[in-house]
Coordinates of C-alpha atoms in Angstrom, one line a residue:
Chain X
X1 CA -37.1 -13.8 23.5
X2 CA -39.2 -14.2 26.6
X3 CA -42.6 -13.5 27.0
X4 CA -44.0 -13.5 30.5
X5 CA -47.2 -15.3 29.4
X6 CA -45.5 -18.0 27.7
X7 CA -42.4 -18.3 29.7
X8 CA -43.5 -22.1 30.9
X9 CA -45.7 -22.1 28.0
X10 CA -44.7 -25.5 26.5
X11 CA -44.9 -27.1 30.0
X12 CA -44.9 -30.5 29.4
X13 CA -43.6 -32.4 32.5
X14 CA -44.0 -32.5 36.5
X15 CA -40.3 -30.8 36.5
X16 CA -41.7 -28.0 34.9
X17 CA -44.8 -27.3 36.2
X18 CA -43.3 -27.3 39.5
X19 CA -40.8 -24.7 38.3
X20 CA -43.5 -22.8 37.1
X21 CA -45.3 -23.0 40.7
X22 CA -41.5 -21.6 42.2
X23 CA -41.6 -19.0 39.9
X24 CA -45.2 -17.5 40.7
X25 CA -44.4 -18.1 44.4
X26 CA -41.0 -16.6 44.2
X27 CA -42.5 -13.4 42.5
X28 CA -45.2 -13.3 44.8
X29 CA -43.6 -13.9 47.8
X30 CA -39.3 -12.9 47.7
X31 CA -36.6 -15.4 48.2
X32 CA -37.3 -14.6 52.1
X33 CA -40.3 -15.5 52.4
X34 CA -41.1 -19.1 50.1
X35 CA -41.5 -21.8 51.4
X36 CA -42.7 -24.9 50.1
X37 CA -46.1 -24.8 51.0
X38 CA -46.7 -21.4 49.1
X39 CA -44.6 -23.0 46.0
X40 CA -47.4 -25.6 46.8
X41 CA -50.1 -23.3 46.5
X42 CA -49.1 -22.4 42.8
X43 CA -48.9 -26.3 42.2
X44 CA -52.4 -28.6 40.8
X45 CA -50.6 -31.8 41.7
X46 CA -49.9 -33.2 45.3
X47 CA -47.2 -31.1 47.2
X48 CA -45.2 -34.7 48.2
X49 CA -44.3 -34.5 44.0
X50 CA -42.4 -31.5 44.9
X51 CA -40.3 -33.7 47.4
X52 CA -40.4 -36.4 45.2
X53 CA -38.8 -34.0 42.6
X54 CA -36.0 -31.9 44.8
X55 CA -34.3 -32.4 48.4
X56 CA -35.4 -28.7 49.5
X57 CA -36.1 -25.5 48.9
X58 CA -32.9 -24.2 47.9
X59 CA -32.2 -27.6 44.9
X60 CA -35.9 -26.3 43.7
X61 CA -34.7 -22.6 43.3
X62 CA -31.0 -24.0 41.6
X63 CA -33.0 -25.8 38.9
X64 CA -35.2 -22.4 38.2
X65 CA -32.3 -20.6 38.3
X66 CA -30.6 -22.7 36.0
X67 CA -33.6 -22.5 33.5
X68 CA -34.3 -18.4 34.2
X69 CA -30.4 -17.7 32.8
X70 CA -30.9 -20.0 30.0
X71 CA -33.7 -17.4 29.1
X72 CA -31.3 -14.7 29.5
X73 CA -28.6 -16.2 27.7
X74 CA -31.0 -16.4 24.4
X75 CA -31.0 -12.5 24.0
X76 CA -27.3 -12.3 23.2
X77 CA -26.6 -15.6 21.5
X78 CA -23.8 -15.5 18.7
X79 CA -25.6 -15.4 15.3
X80 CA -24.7 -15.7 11.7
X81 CA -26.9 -12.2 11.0
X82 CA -25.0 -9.2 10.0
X83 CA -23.4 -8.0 12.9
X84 CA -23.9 -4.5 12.3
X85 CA -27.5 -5.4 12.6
X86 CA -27.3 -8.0 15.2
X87 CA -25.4 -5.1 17.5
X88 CA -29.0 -3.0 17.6
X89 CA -31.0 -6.5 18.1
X90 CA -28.9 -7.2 21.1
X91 CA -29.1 -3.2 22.5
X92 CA -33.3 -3.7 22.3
X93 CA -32.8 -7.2 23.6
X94 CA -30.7 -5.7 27.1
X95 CA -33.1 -2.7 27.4
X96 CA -36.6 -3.9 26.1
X97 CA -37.0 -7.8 26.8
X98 CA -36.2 -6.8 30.4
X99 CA -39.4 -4.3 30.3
X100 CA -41.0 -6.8 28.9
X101 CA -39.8 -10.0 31.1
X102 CA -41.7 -8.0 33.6
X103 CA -40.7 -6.7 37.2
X104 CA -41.5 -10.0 38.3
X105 CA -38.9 -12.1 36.2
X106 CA -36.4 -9.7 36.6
X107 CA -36.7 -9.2 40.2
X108 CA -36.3 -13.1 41.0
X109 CA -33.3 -12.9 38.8
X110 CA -31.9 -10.3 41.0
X111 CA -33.5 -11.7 44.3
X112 CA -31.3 -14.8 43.7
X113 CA -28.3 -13.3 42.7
X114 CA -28.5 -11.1 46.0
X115 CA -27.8 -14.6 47.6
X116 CA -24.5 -15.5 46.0
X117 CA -22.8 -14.0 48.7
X118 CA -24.5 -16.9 50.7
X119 CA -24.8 -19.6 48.4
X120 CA -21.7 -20.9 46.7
X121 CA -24.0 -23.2 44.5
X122 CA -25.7 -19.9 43.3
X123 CA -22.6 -18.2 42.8
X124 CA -21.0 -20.8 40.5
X125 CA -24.3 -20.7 38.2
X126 CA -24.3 -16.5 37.8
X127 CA -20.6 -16.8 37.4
X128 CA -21.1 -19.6 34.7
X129 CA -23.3 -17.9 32.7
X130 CA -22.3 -14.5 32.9
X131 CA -18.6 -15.9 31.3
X132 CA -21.2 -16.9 29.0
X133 CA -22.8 -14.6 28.2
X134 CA -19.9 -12.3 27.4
X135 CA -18.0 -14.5 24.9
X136 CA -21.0 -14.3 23.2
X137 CA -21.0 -10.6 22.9
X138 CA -16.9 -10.6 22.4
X139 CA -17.6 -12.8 19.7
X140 CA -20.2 -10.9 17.8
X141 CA -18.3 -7.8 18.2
X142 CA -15.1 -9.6 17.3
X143 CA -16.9 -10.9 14.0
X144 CA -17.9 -7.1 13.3
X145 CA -14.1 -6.2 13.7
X146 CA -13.3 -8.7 11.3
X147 CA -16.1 -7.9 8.9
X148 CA -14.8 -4.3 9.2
X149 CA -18.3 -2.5 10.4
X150 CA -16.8 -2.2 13.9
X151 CA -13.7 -0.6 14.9
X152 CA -12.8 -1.9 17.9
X153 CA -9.6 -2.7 19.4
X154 CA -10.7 -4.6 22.6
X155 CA -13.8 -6.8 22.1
X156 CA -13.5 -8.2 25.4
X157 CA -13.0 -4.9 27.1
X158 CA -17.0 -3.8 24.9
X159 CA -18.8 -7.0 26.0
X160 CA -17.9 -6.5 29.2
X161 CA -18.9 -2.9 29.2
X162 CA -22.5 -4.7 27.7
X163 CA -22.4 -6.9 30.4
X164 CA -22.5 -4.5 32.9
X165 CA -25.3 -2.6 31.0
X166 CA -27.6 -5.8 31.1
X167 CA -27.0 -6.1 34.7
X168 CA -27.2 -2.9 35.2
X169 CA -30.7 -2.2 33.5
X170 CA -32.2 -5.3 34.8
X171 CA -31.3 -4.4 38.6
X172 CA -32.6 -0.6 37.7
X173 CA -35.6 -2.0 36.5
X174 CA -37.3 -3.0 39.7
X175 CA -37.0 1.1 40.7
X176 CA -36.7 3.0 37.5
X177 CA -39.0 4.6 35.4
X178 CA -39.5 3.6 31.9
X179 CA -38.0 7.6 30.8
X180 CA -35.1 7.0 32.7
X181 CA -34.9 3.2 31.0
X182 CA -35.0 5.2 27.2
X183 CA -32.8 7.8 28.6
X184 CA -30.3 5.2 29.4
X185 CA -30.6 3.6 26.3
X186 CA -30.5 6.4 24.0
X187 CA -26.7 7.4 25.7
X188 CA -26.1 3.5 25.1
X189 CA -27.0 3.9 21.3
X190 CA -24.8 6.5 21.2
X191 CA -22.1 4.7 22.7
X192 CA -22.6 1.7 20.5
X193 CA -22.7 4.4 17.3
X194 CA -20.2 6.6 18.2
X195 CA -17.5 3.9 20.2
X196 CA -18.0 0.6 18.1
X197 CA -18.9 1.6 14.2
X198 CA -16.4 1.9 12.4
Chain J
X1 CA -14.9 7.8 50.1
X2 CA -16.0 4.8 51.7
X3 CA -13.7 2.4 53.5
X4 CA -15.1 -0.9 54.8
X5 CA -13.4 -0.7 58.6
X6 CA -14.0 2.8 59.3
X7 CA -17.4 2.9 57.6
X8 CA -18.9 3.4 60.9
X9 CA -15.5 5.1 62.7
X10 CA -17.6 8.0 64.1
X11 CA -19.9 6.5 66.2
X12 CA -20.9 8.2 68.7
X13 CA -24.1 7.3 70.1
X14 CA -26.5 4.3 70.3
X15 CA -28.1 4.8 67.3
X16 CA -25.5 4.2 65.3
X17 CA -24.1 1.4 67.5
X18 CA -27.5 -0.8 66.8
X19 CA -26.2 0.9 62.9
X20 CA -23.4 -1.0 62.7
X21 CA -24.5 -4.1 64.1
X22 CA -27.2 -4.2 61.8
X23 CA -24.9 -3.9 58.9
X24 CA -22.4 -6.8 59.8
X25 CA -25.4 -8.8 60.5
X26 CA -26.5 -8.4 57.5
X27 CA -23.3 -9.3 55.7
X28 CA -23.2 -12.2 57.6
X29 CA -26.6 -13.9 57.7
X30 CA -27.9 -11.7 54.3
X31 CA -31.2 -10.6 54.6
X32 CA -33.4 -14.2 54.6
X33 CA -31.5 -14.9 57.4
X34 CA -31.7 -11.7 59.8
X35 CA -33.6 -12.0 62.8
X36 CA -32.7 -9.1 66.4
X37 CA -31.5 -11.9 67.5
X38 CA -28.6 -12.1 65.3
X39 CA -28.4 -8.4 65.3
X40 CA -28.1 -8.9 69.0
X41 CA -25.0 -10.9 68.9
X42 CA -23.0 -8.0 67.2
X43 CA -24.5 -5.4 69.6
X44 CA -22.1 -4.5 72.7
X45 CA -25.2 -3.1 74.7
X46 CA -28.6 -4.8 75.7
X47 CA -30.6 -6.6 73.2
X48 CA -34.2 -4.7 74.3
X49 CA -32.1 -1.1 73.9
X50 CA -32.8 -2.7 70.0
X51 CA -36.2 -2.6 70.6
X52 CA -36.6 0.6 72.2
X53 CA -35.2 2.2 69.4
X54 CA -36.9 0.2 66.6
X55 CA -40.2 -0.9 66.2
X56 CA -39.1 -4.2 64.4
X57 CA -36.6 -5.7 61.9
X58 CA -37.5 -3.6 58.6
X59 CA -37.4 0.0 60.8
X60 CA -33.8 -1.1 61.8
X61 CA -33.3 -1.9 57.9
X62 CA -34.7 0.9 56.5
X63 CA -32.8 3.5 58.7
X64 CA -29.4 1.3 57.8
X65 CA -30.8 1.4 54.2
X66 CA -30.9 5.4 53.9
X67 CA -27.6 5.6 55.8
X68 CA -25.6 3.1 53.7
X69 CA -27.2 5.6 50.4
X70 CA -26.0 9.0 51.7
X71 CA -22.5 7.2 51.4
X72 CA -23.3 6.2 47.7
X73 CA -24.6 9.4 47.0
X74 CA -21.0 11.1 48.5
X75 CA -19.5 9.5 45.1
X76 CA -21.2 11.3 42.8
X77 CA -21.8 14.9 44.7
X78 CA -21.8 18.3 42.4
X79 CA -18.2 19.6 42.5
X80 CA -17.1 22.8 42.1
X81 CA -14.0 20.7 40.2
X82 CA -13.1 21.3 36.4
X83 CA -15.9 18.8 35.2
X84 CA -13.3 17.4 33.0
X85 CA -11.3 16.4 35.7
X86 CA -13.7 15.5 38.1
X87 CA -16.0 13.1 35.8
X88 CA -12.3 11.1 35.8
X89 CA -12.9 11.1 39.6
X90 CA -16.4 10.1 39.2
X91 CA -15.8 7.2 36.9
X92 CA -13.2 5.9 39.4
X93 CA -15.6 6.2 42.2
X94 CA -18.4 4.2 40.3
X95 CA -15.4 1.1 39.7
X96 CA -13.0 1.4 42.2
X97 CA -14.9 2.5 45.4
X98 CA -17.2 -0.4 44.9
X99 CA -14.5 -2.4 45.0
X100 CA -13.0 -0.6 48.1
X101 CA -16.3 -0.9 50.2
X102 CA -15.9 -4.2 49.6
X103 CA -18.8 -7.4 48.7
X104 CA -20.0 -7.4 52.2
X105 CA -21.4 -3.0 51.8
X106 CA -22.4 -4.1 48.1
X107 CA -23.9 -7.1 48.9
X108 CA -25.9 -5.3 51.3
X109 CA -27.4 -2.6 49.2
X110 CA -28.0 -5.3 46.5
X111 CA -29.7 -7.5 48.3
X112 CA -31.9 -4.4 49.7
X113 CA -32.3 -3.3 46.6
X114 CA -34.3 -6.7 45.5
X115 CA -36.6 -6.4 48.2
X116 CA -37.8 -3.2 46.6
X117 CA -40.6 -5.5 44.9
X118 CA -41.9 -6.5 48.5
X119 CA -41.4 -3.6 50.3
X120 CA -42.7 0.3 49.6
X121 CA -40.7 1.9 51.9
X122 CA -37.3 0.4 50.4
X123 CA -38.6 1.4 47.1
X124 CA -39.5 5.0 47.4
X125 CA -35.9 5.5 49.3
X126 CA -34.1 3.8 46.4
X127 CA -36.1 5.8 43.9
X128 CA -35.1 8.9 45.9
X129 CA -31.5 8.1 46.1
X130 CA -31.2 6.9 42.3
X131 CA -33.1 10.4 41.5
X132 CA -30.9 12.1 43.5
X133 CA -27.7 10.6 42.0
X134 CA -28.9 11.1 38.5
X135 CA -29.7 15.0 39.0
X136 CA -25.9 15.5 40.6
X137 CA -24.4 13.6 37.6
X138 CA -26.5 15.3 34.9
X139 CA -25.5 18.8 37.1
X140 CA -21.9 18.1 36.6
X141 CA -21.9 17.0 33.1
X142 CA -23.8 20.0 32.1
X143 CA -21.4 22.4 33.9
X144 CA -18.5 20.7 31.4
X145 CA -21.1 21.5 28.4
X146 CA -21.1 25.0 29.8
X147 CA -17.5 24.9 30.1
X148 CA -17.2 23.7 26.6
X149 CA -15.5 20.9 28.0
X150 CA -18.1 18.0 27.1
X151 CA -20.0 17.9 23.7
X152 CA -23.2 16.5 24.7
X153 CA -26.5 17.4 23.2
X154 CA -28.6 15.7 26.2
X155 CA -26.8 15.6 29.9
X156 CA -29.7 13.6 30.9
X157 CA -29.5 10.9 29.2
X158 CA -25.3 10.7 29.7
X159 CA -26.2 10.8 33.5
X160 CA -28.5 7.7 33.5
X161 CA -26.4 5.6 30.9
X162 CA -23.3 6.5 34.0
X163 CA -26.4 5.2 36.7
X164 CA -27.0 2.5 34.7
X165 CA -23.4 1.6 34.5
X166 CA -22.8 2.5 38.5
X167 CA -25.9 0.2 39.4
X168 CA -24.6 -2.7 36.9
X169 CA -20.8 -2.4 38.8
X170 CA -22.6 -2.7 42.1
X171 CA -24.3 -5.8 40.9
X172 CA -22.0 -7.2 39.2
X173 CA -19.1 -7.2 41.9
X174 CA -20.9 -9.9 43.7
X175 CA -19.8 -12.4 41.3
X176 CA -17.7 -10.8 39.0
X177 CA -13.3 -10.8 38.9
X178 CA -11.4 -8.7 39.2
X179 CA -9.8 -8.2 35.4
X180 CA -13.5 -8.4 34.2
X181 CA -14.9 -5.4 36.0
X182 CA -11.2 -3.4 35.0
X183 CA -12.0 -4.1 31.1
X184 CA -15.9 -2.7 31.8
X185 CA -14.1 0.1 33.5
X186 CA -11.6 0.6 30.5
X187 CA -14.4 0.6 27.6
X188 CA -16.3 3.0 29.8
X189 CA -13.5 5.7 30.3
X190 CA -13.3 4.8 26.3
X191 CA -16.7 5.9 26.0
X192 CA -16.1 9.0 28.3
X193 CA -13.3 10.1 26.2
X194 CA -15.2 9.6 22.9
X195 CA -18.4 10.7 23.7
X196 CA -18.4 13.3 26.1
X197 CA -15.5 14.8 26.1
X198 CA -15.4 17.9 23.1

């Protein structure tokens, strides 16, 4: 569960604190306009660490990238809770930790997956952890199939369907309104009622 | 119906000539990387004819922008169609089309989309078009209620679950395969057939 304030709350190493100056600077500024001067400007230390640390721009932004999906991945994470309940956990997770990841986290997530097209090394890390991501979900729905509270004959086929809800709402987010946001996720409670309990 | 190589097949004046350039420049370089310059190079005509029609870079962008959303906002258009059958034209629309217009037209609108966080004018046209899209589909899923075709209690909130799901597809196809989006698409005519339609 992420919480803006406390995102890079247990900093405890240069490597972090310089993602946490990428970060700011990244939200501040957009993918097209950092540099590493304005990363610089979010950093105590002496900008050389920052060279020290990564060959360029774009190895800095791989290593935050790397660290903002591993923040993602949390919120859908295979657990040993009922999976009845665990179903509504992750629906709250998709819609309401991306409200309150904040525009900012959300929009550098989707600032940086806007450059996959360009960047293979991006591309293999969104790839990665969205295959992730959904055999996680498969697999809690799958255990609710087998635990009889969901009646389901394709899990794959519903976590990708959730999959494309969590992109969806964290790419709507930077524009939509936060009706619109419960609107969506009332119809997607409905779904996961009417489509998935058995 | 969008298709990448006659996207532009009407041209017929400089406008959108400078248009069309634009948009392959884009796919090419991405948005980081666009400069006139580069605009130029796909431009059959003078560079400064550019210039005489734009005032700079985001101008040029933001007219492409609102161009590029009227064809988005052709898939989704109030029909006079059976809604029945035409939400089954909608839902292949929202999966197949974006797979027809190809990464390069999605990667574009994505990658305008995240800019919406630096820019105003970007955001208030997206926030027009998404409003715009969500009125249409909640128009044509309330004509099936009136036709006793759908049993819905709240059209609204079905229409932005189905802009959530459009907006995630859009996303998505950037890094996505092919099988992966064809399983979203599966549990979502699953979810059409369950919960909309009486």
């Amino acid at each position: 569960m992420i919480d803006e304030t406390s995102f890079f709350g247990d900093i405890s190493g240069t490597r972090e604190e310089i993602l946490e100056a990428t970060y700011y600077a990244l939200c501040e500024h957009g993918y097209a306009g950092l540099t590493i001067k304005k990363i610089g400007a979010h950093f105590d230390k002496s900008q050389s660490l920052i060279y020290h640390h990564y060959d360029n721009k774009d190895s800095l932004l791989l290593d935050l990238l790397g660290y903002m999906l591993e923040q993602i991945e949390q919120q859908v994470l295979f657990s040993k809770e009922p999976p009845g309940d665990y179903i509504d956990i992750v629906v709250n997770e998709i819609f309401d930790e991306t409200e309150s990841q904040g525009c900012a986290f959300t929009q550098a997530v989707i600032e940086l997956r806007a450059q996959t097209a360009h960047n293979e090394e991006y591309y293999e890390l969104f790839r990665r952890s969205d295959n992730f991501i959904r055999k996680q979900l498969t697999q809690i729905i799958r255990a609710g199939v087998n635990k009889g509270v969901f009646d389901v004959d394709e899990p794959k086929e519903s976590a990708a369907l959730f999959q494309t809800v969590l992109i969806g709402i964290q790419t709507e987010y930077l524009t939509a309104d936060t009706q619109t946001i419960a609107e969506s996720k009332a119809e997607f409670r409905r779904y996961v009622e009417t489509c998935l309990r058995a």
